[in-house]
Amino acid sequence: MKKEIDGILVEAVQGDIASQTDIEAVVNAANAELLPGGGVAGALHKAAGPELADAGAPFSPISPGEAVITNAFNLPNHYVIHCLGPVHGIDRPEEKLLRDCYVNALRKAEEKEVKSIAFPSISTGAFGYPLEEAVRTALPAVRELLGELRSVSHIRFVLFSKQDLTAYERFLESEY
Ligand code: AR6
């Protein structure tokens, strides 16, 4: 589904974050070392090639809530914005740390004058954050920044499963 808010296109789709050919910056649900892993990080590093880990090395390790930006190498995008989400039940305060990921990723995108950005559902895989709770943090965090964005005019949430997409769509329809 798509919505236009404050002149910004906000959409949620089901898909693979490594295949967003029309998007300038993709967000990685990274590990602290900015190395290949499973899930989103695995898919992005595999598609980008080994240069992505080399580009992340000078920033490593990053802290929960932090975002750093690198080139995207063989991905069909210009940039990867690497965010370390909180591990559910361990990194606290987890809601703030998850929120920081989205806010800091958008700030990095604005610094590079990025026009379009795609987010995966940070922390809701290996890091165990319940999807419904993550939706109620991620979507308001982005919503509150929309009015401040000068460069970003297209925000896409890329969900791996139909069930996750439905949760995003419900929130976008009723609360946005
Ligand atoms: N495209 C879009 N979404 C995906 C993809 C994909 N290719 N693959 C998985 N998802 P996760 P986290 C969904 O585990 O919880 C890594 O090993 C997945 O179903 O990628 O932040 C890193 O190295 C889930 O809904 O990220 C870290 O150690 C969501 O993306 C750790 O996992 C996030 O799942 C980060 O864990």
Short mmCIF file of C-alpha atoms and ligand atoms in Angstrom, two decimals, residues 13-20 27-45 83-88 98 119-129 131 158-161 164 168, ligand 1:
data_model
loop_
_atom_site.label_atom_id
_atom_site.label_comp_id
_atom_site.label_asym_id
_atom_site.label_seq_id
_atom_site.Cartn_x
_atom_site.Cartn_y
_atom_site.Cartn_z
CA VAL A 13 5.65 -3.90 0.20
CA GLN A 14 6.50 -7.57 0.55
CA GLY A 15 9.93 -8.37 -0.87
CA ASP A 16 13.68 -8.74 -0.56
CA ILE A 17 15.65 -5.73 0.68
CA ALA A 18 18.52 -6.72 -1.63
CA SER A 19 16.34 -6.30 -4.76
CA GLN A 20 15.11 -2.71 -4.45
CA VAL A 27 18.93 0.03 5.32
CA ASN A 28 20.77 -2.95 6.76
CA ALA A 29 19.63 -4.67 9.97
CA ALA A 30 23.29 -4.98 10.84
CA ASN A 31 25.42 -6.64 13.50
CA ALA A 32 27.77 -4.47 15.56
CA GLU A 33 30.78 -5.51 13.50
CA LEU A 34 29.10 -4.61 10.18
CA LEU A 35 29.97 -8.07 8.90
CA PRO A 36 27.87 -10.47 6.85
CA GLY A 37 25.38 -12.42 8.96
CA GLY A 38 21.99 -14.01 8.41
CA GLY A 39 18.71 -12.41 7.34
CA VAL A 40 18.91 -8.88 5.96
CA ALA A 41 22.66 -8.51 6.58
CA GLY A 42 23.34 -11.80 4.85
CA ALA A 43 21.27 -10.86 1.81
CA LEU A 44 22.79 -7.38 1.48
CA HIS A 45 26.42 -8.47 1.94
CA CYS A 83 21.71 0.19 11.70
CA LEU A 84 22.24 -1.94 14.78
CA GLY A 85 18.86 -2.69 16.32
CA PRO A 86 18.40 -3.66 19.97
CA VAL A 87 18.39 -7.34 20.94
CA HIS A 88 14.96 -7.80 22.48
CA LEU A 98 14.80 0.86 17.96
CA PHE A 119 13.83 -0.08 5.47
CA PRO A 120 13.58 -3.71 6.52
CA SER A 121 11.91 -4.53 9.83
CA ILE A 122 14.93 -3.95 12.08
CA SER A 123 15.38 -6.27 15.11
CA THR A 124 12.36 -8.49 14.38
CA GLY A 125 14.36 -11.49 13.12
CA ALA A 126 17.42 -12.82 14.92
CA PHE A 127 17.14 -10.05 17.54
CA GLY A 128 13.69 -11.27 18.63
CA TYR A 129 11.69 -8.01 18.76
CA LEU A 131 6.73 -7.53 15.13
CA VAL A 158 10.16 -3.93 2.77
CA LEU A 159 8.68 -6.87 4.66
CA PHE A 160 9.76 -10.41 4.12
CA SER A 161 6.49 -12.14 5.02
CA ASP A 164 4.55 -8.72 8.53
CA TYR A 168 2.51 -2.63 8.57
N1 AR6 B 1 14.68 -8.81 2.85
C1 AR6 B 1 13.78 -8.22 3.68
N2 AR6 B 1 13.55 -8.65 4.94
C2 AR6 B 1 14.25 -9.73 5.35
C3 AR6 B 1 15.20 -10.39 4.55
C4 AR6 B 1 15.40 -9.88 3.23
N3 AR6 B 1 16.27 -10.44 2.37
N4 AR6 B 1 15.73 -11.43 5.25
C5 AR6 B 1 15.13 -11.42 6.45
N5 AR6 B 1 14.23 -10.41 6.52
P1 AR6 B 1 17.15 -9.97 10.72
P2 AR6 B 1 17.61 -8.40 13.17
C6 AR6 B 1 13.37 -10.01 7.65
O1 AR6 B 1 17.41 -11.23 11.45
O2 AR6 B 1 16.48 -9.03 13.88
C7 AR6 B 1 21.76 -10.90 11.31
O3 AR6 B 1 22.30 -12.18 11.32
C8 AR6 B 1 13.23 -10.99 8.78
O4 AR6 B 1 12.20 -11.91 8.48
O5 AR6 B 1 17.77 -9.79 9.38
O6 AR6 B 1 17.82 -6.91 13.28
C9 AR6 B 1 22.78 -9.81 11.61
O7 AR6 B 1 24.08 -10.25 11.33
C10 AR6 B 1 12.86 -10.07 9.92
O8 AR6 B 1 11.47 -9.77 9.87
O9 AR6 B 1 17.61 -8.67 11.58
C11 AR6 B 1 22.58 -9.50 13.06
O10 AR6 B 1 23.43 -10.27 13.89
C12 AR6 B 1 13.62 -8.78 9.63
O11 AR6 B 1 13.97 -8.87 8.24
C13 AR6 B 1 21.15 -9.89 13.33
O12 AR6 B 1 20.79 -10.82 12.32
C14 AR6 B 1 14.89 -8.58 10.43
O13 AR6 B 1 15.57 -9.84 10.58
C15 AR6 B 1 20.20 -8.71 13.25
O14 AR6 B 1 18.93 -9.15 13.65
#
